[in-house]
Coordinates of C-alpha atoms and ligand atoms in Angstrom, one line a residue:
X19 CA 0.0 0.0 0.0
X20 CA 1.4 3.3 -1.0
X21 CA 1.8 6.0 1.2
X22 CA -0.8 8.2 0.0
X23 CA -3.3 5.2 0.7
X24 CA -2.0 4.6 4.1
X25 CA -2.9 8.4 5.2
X26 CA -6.7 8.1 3.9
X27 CA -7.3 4.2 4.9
X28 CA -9.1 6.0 8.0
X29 CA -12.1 6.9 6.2
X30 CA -12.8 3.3 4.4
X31 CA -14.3 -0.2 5.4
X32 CA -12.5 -2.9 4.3
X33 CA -13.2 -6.7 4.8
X34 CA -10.7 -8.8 6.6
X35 CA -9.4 -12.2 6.4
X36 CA -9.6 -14.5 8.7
X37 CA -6.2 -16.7 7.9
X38 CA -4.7 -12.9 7.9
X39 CA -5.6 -11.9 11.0
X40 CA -4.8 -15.2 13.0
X41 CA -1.7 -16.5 14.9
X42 CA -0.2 -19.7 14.7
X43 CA -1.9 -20.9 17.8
X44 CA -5.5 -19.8 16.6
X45 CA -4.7 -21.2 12.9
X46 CA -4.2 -24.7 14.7
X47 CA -7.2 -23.9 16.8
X48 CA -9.2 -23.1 13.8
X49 CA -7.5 -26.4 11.9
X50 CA -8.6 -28.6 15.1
X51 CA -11.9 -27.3 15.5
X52 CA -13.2 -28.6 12.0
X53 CA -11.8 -31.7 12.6
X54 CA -14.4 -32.1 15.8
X55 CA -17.3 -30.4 13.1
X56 CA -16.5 -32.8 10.7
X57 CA -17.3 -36.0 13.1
X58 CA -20.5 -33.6 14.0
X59 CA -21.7 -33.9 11.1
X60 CA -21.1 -37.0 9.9
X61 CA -23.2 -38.4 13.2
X62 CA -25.9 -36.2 12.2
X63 CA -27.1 -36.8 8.8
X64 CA -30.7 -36.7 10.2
X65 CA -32.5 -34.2 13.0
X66 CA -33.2 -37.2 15.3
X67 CA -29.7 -37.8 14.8
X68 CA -28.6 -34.7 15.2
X69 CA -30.7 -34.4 18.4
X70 CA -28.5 -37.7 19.6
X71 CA -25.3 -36.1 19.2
X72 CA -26.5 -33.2 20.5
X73 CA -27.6 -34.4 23.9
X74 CA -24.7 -36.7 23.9
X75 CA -22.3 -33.7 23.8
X76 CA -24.4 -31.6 26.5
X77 CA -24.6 -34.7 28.6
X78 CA -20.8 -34.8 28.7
X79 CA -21.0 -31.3 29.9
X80 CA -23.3 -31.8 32.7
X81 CA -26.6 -30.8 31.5
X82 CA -29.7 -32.6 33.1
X83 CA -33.1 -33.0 32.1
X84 CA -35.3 -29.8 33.0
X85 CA -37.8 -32.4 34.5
X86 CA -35.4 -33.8 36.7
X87 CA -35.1 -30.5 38.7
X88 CA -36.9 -29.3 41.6
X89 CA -35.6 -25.4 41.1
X90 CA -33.0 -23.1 39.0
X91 CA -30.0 -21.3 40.0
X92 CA -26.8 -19.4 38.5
X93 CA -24.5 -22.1 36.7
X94 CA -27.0 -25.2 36.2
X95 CA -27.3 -26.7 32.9
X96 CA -30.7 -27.9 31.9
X97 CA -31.8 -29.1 28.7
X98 CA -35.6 -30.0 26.7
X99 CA -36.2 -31.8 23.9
X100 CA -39.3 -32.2 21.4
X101 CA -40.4 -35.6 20.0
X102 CA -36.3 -36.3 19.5
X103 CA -36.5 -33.7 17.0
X104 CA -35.9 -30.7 18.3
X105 CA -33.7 -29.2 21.5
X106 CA -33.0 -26.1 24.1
X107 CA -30.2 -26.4 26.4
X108 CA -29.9 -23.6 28.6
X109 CA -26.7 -22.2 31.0
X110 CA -28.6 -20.6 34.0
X111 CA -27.3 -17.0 34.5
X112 CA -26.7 -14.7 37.0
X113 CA -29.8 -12.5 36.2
X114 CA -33.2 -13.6 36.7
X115 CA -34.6 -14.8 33.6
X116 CA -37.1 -12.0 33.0
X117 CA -34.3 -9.7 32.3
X118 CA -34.1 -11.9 29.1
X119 CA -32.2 -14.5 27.6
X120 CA -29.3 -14.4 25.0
X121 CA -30.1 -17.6 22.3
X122 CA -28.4 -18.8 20.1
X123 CA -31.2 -20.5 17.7
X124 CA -30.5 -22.7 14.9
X125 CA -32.3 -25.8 12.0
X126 CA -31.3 -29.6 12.5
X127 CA -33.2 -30.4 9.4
X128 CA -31.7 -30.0 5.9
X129 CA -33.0 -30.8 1.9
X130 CA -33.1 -34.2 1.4
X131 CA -35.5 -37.2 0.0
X132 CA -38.1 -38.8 2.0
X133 CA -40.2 -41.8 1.5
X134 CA -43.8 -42.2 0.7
X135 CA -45.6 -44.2 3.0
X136 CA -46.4 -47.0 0.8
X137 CA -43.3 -47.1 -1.1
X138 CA -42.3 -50.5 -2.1
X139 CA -42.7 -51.9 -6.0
X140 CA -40.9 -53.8 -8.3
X141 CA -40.6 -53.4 -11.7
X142 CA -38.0 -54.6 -14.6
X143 CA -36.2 -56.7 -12.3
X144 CA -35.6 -53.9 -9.7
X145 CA -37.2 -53.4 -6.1
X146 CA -37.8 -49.4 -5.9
X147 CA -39.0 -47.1 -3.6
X148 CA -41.4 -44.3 -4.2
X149 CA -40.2 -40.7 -2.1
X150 CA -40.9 -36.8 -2.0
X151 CA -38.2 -34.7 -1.6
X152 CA -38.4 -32.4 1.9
X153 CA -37.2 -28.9 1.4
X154 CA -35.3 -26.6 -1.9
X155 CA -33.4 -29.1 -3.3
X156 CA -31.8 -29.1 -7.4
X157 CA -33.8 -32.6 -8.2
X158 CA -30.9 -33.3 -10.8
X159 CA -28.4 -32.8 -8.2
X160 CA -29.4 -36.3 -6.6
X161 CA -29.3 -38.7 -9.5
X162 CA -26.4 -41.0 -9.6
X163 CA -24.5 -40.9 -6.3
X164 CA -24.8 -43.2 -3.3
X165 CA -27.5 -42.4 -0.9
X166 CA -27.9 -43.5 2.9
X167 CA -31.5 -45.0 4.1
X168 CA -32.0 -43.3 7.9
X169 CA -35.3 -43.0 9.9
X170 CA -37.7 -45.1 12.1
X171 CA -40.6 -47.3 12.3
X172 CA -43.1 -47.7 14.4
X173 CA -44.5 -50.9 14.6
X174 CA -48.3 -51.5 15.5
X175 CA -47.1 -52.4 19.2
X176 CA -45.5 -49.4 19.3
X177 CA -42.0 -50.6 19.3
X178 CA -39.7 -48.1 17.6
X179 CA -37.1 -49.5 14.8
X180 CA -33.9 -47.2 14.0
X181 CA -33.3 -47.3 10.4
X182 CA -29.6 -46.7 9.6
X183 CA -28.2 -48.2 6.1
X184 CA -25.6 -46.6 4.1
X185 CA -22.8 -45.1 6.0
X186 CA -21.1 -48.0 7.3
X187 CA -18.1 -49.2 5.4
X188 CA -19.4 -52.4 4.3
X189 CA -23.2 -51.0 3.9
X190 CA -24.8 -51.4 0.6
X191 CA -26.1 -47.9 -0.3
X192 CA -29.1 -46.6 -2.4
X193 CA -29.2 -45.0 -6.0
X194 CA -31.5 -42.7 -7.9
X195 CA -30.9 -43.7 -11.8
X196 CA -30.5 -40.9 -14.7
X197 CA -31.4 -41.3 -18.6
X198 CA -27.8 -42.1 -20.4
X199 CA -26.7 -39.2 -22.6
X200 CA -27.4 -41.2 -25.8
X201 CA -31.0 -41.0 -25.5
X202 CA -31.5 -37.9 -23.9
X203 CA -32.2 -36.0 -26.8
X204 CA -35.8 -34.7 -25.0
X205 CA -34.1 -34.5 -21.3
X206 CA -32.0 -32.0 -23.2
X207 CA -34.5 -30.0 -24.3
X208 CA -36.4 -29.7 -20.7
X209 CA -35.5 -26.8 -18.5
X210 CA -33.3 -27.4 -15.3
X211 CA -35.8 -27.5 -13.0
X212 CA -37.8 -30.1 -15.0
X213 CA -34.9 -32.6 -16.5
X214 CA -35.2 -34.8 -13.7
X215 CA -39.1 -34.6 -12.3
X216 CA -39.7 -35.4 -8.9
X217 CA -41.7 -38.1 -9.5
X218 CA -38.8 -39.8 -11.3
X219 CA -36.5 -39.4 -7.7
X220 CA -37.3 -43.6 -7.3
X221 CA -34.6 -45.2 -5.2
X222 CA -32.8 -48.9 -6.1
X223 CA -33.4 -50.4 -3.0
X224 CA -32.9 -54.5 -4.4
X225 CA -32.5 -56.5 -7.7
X226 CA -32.5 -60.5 -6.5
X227 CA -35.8 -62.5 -6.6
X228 CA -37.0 -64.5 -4.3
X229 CA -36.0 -67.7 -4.2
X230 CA -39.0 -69.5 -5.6
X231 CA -40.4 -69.2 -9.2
X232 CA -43.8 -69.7 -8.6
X233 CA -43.6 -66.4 -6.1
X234 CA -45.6 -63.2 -7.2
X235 CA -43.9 -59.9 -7.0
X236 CA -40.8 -62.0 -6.0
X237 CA -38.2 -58.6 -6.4
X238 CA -40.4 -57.1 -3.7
X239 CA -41.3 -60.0 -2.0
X240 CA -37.1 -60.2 -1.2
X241 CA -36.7 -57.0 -0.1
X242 CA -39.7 -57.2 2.0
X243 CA -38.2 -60.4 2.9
X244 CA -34.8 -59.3 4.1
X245 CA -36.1 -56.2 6.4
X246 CA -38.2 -58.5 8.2
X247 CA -35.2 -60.6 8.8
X248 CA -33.2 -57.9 10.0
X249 CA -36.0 -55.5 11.6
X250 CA -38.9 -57.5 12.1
X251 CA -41.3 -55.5 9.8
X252 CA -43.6 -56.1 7.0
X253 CA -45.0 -54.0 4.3
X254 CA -47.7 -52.1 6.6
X255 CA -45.2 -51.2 8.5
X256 CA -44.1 -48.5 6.1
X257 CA -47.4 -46.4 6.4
X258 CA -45.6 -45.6 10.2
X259 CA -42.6 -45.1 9.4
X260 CA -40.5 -41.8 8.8
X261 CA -37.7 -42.4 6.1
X262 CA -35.0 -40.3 5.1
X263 CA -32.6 -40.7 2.2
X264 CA -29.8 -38.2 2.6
X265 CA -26.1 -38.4 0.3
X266 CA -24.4 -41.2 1.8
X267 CA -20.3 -41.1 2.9
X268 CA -18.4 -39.3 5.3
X269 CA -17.6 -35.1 4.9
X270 CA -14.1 -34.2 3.3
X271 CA -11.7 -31.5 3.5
X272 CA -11.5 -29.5 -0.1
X273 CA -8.2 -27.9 -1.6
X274 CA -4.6 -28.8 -1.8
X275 CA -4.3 -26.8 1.5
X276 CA -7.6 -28.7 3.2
X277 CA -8.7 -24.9 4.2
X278 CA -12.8 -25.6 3.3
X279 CA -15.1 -28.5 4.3
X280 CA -17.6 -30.7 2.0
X281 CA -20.0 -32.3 3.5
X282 CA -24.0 -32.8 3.2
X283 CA -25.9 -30.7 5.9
X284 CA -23.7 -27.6 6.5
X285 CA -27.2 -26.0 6.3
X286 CA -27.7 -25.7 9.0
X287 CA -25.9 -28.5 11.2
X288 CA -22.6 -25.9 10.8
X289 CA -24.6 -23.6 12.9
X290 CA -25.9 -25.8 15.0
X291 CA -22.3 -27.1 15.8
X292 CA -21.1 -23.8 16.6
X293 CA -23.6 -22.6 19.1
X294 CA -23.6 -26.5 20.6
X295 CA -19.9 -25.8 21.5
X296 CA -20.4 -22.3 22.7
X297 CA -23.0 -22.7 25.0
X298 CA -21.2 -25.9 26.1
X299 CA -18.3 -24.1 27.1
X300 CA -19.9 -20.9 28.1
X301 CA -19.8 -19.9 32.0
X302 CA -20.4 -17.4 34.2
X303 CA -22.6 -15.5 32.0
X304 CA -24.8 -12.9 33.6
X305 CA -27.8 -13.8 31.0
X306 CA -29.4 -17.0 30.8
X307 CA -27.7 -18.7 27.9
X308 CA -29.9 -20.3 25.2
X309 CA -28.8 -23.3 22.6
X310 CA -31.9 -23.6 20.3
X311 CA -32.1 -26.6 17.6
X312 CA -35.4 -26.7 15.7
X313 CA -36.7 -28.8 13.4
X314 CA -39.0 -27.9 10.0
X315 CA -37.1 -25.0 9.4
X316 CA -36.8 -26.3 5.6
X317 CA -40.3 -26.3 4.8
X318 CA -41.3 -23.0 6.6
X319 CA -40.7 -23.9 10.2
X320 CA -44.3 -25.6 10.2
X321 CA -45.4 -28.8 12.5
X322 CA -44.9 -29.2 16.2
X323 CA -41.1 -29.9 16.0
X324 CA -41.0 -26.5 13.8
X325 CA -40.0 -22.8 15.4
X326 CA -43.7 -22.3 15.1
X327 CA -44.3 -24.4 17.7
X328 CA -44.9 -23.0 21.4
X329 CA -42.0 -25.9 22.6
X330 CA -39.8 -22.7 23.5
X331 CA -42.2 -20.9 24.7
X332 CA -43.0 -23.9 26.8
X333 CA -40.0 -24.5 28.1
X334 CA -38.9 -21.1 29.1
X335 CA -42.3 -21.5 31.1
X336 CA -41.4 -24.7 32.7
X337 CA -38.0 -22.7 33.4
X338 CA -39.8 -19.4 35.1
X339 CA -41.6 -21.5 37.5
X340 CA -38.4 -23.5 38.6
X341 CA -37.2 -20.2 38.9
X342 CA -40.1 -18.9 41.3
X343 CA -42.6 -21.7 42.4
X344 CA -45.1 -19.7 40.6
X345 CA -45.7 -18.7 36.8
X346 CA -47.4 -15.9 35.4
X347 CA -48.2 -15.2 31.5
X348 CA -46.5 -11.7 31.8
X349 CA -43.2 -12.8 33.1
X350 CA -43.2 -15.2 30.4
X351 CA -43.9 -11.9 27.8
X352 CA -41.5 -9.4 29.4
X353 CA -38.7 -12.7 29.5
X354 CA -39.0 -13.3 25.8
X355 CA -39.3 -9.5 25.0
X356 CA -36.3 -9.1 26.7
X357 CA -34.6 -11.5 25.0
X358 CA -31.9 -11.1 22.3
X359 CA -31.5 -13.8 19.1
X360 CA -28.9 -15.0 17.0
X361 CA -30.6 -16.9 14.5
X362 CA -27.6 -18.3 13.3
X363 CA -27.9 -19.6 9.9
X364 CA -25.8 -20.3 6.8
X365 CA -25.5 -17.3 4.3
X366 CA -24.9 -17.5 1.0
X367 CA -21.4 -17.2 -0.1
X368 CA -20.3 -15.2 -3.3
X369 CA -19.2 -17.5 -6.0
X370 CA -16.7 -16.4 -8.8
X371 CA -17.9 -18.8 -11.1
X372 CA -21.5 -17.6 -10.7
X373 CA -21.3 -13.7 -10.2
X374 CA -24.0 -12.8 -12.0
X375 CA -26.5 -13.8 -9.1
X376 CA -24.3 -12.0 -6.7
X377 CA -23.7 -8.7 -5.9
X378 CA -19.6 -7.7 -5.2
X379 CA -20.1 -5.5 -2.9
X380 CA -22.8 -7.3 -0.4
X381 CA -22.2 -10.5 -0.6
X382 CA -20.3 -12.3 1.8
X383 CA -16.9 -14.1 1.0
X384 CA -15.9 -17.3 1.8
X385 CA -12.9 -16.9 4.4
X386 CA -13.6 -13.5 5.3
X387 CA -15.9 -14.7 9.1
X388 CA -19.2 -15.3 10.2
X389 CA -21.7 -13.7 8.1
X390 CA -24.3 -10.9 9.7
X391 CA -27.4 -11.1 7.2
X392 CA -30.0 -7.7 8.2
X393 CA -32.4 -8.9 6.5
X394 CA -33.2 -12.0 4.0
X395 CA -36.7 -12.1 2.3
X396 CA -37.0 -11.5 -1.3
X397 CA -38.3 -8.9 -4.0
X398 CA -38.4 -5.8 -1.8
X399 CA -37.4 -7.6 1.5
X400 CA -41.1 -9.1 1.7
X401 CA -40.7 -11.8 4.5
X402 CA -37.6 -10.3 5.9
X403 CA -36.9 -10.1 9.8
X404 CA -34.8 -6.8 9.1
X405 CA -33.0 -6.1 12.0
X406 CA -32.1 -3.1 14.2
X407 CA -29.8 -1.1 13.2
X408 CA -29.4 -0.4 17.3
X409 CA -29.2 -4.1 17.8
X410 CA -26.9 -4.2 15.1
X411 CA -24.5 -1.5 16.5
X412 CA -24.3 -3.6 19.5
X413 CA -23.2 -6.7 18.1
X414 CA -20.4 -4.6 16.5
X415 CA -19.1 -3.5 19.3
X416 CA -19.3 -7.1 20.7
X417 CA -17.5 -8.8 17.6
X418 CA -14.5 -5.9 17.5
X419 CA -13.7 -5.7 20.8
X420 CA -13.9 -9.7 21.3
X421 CA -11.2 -10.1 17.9
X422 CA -13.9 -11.4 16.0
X423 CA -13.6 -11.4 11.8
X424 CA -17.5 -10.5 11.1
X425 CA -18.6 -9.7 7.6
X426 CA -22.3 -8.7 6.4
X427 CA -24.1 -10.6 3.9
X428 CA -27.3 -10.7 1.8
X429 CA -29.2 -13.3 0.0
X430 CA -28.0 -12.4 -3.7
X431 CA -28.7 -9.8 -5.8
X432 CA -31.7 -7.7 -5.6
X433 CA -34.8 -9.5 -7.7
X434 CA -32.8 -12.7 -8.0
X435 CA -35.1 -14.8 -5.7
X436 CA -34.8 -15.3 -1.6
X437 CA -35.5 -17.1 1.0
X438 CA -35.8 -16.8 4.7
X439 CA -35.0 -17.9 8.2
X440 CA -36.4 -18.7 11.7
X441 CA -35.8 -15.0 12.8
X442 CA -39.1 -13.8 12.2
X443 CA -40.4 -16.2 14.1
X444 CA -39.1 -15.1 17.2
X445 CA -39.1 -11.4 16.5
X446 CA -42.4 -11.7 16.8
X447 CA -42.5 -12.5 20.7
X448 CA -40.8 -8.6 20.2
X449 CA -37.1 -10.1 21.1
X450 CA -34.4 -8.9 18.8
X451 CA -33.3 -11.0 16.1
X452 CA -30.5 -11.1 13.3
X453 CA -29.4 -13.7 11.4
X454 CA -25.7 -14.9 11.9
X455 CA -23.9 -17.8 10.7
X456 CA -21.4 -19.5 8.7
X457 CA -21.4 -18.5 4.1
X458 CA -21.8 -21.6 2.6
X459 CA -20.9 -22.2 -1.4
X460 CA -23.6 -25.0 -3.5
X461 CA -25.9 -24.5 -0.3
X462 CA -28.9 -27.4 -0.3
X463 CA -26.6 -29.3 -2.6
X464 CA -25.7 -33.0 -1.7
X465 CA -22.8 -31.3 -1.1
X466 CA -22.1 -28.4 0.8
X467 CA -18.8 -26.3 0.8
X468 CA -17.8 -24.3 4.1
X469 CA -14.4 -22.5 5.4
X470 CA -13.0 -24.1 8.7
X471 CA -11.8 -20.0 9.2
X472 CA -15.1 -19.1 8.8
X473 CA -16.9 -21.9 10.7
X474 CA -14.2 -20.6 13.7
X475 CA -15.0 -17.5 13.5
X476 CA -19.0 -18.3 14.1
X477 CA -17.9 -20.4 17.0
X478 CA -16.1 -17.4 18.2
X479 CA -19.0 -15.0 17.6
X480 CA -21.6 -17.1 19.7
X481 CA -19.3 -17.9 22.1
X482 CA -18.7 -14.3 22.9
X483 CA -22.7 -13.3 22.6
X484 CA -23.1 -15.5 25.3
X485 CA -20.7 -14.6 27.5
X486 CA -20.5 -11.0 27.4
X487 CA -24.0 -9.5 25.1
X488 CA -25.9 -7.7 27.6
Ligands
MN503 MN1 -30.8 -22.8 6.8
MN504 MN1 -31.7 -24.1 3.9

């Protein structure tokens, strides 16, 4: 930089990066840290997984079942869960709770490809399995790669049977064919979003008979076969069951100098990670400290496991009357009002091969930190949380004077499309609310790419909301 520049660098903003600004010691920090995300993830290829690991982690920590307490107080760690979807943990503060609570609220759901509930034929030699996809995925996108079979099924005695096929190394895995080039003459001429219909996402599941000629159906009849030899079920058992088929194989490290992350899930299991080992670690914090891991987010945050749900609200309730052998509705109000929200979600990185979607100057860049989006939505910000600009200012303060690489971010260009986030949802209970999280690169494809800087930096940014946001 000349000299000239040097003298007037006051006046501008410039974005920083994060391998720039660290030491040795955090660089190794940063370098360990994704290797702990990367076995994360690859326990959590499902939201009832992702709950497991979850609990397992906070369980390690100390937390307890809120149900198992007779009263709160500074330091305990408590945690909730919904229908093995969905999970709080909270870190007991110093303050009461009505002064509000700093969360940390994330999705344990991500695109993927569920089964119908009678989805079982055969047809041309082959056993297949009928599915809808769950959430914005690129149909094409999920042709021709091995796929993992996870989920449960109840059985009519209620008995629950965990479903897990794919992701050990000597699993058979699952495939989703595609029409050979040769005689794709008509694909060709389809547009993107129609190539592969999603009625054509049928799943290879068997392709050996039954073992006796006179047999009718006999591909189906072995498959059906072989599941009741290993889980006990028979075809009815389907219409209970909840069936997931996610990419199958184990996250990687991308680049000659391993400095990103592939992996199925980063949105939003990256997040969900990073506030998991924040609030495990955090201590001492004057406001109650909130680890939120919802479920639905996906398909607009609907059902009972969804952020739509009253489970929070529930549990903060449960919480207030540990607190004070007695609950009232308004302490419940003036708590969440008084509440501040990272709804910590990926963002969407800028991508040189793709710039025409993005705009230079807003986007956010892979490398450069954790990603502060004001507002999402789409076509004039309709949908959009839109944060405080007071809120806002505060967090700045926080991230600077904690060393933390921040960036902001927006979904793409203006009029390009949109999307949203859970932050709405709780803005409405009058907390404040930005979104915060890690920029992602092919987000809601099979594979997703992160920065371990970036995914470092998020940790770092939670971390220090929770300790020190008042
Ligand atoms: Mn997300
Ligand atoms: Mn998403």
């Amino acid at each position: 930089m000349s000299q000239d520049s040097n003298k007037y660098k006051k006046y501008f903003y410039e974005k920083k990066l994060v391998w720039e600004e660290i030491n040795q010691k955090e660089r190794q920090a940063v370098l360990d840290f994704g290797e702990d995300y990367k076995k994360f993830i690859d326990l959590s290829k499902t939201e009832r997984n992702s709950v497991k690991e979850i609990v397992k982690r906070a369980q390690e920590q100390g937390f307890v079942p809120i149900d198992s307490v007779n009263s709160i107080e500074k330091g305990m760690k408590v945690y909730t869960i919904n229908k093995d979807k969905a999970v709080a943990l909270f870190v007991i503060g110093e303050d009461e709770l009505e002064s509000g609570l700093n969360i940390v609220g994330s999705h344990i759901d991500a695109p993927r490809i569920d089964l119908k509930q009678c989805p079982l034929y055969e047809d041309s030699g082959l056993s297949l399995l009928k599915t809808h996809y769950y959430g914005g995925i690129k149909k094409y996108q999920w042709v021709t790669m091995p796929l993992a079979l996870y989920g449960v099924i109840i059985k009519e005695n209620g008995e629950k049977i965990e479903v897990s096929i794919g992701d050990n190394e000597d699993d058979p895995v699952f495939f989703i064919t595609d029409i050979l080039p040769h005689l794709a003459k008509d694909q060709y001429k389809k547009n993107l979003s129609e190539a592969i219909a999603g009625e054509d996402l049928n799943v290879i599941i068997g392709s050996l008979p039954y073992d006796d000629k006179e047999a009718k159906d006999k591909f189906k009849l072995n498959v059906l076969r072989l599941l009741n030899d290993k889980y006990g079920i028979t075809e009815e058992d389907f219409l209970t069951a909840e069936l997931e088929i996610v990419p199958a194989g184990k996250c990687r490290d991308v680049g000659i100098d391993r400095g990103l992350i592939a992996g199925y899930g980063h949105d939003d299991r990256v997040c969900a990670y990073t506030s998991l080992q924040a609030v495990l670690e955090t201590k001492n914090n004057k406001k109650t400290a909130v680890g939120l891991f919802v479920d639905k987010e996906e398909i607009g945050s609907v059902g009972n496991t969804g952020m739509n749900s009253e489970f929070f609200n529930n549990a903060v309730s449960e919480l207030l009357y540990l607190e004070k052998g007695k609950f009232s509705g308004l302490e419940l109000r003036r708590t969440l009002a008084n509440s501040s929200v990272l709804s910590s979600d990926v963002a969407a990185a800028f991508d040189p091969t793709y710039p025409s979607v993005l705009e230079k100057l807003n986007s956010p860049y892979i490398g450069n930190g954790v990603t502060l989006v004001k507002f999402t939505g789409s076509g004039g910000k309709s949908g959009a949380n839109d944060a405080n600009a007071e809120y806002i200012g505060k967090l700045r303060k926080l991230f600077n004077e904690n060393n933390i690489i921040w960036q902001t971010g927006e979904l793409g260009k203006v009029d390009q499309g949109g999307g949203g986030t859970i932050a709405y949802i709780l803005a409405k209970f009058n907390m404040d609310v930005v979104d915060l999280g890690v920029p992602v690169l092919s987000m809601h494809a099979p594979y997703e790419i992160v920065s371990k800087a970036d995914v470092y930096m998020t940790y770092k940014a939670y971390k220090a909301f929770y300790d020190y946001y008042i």
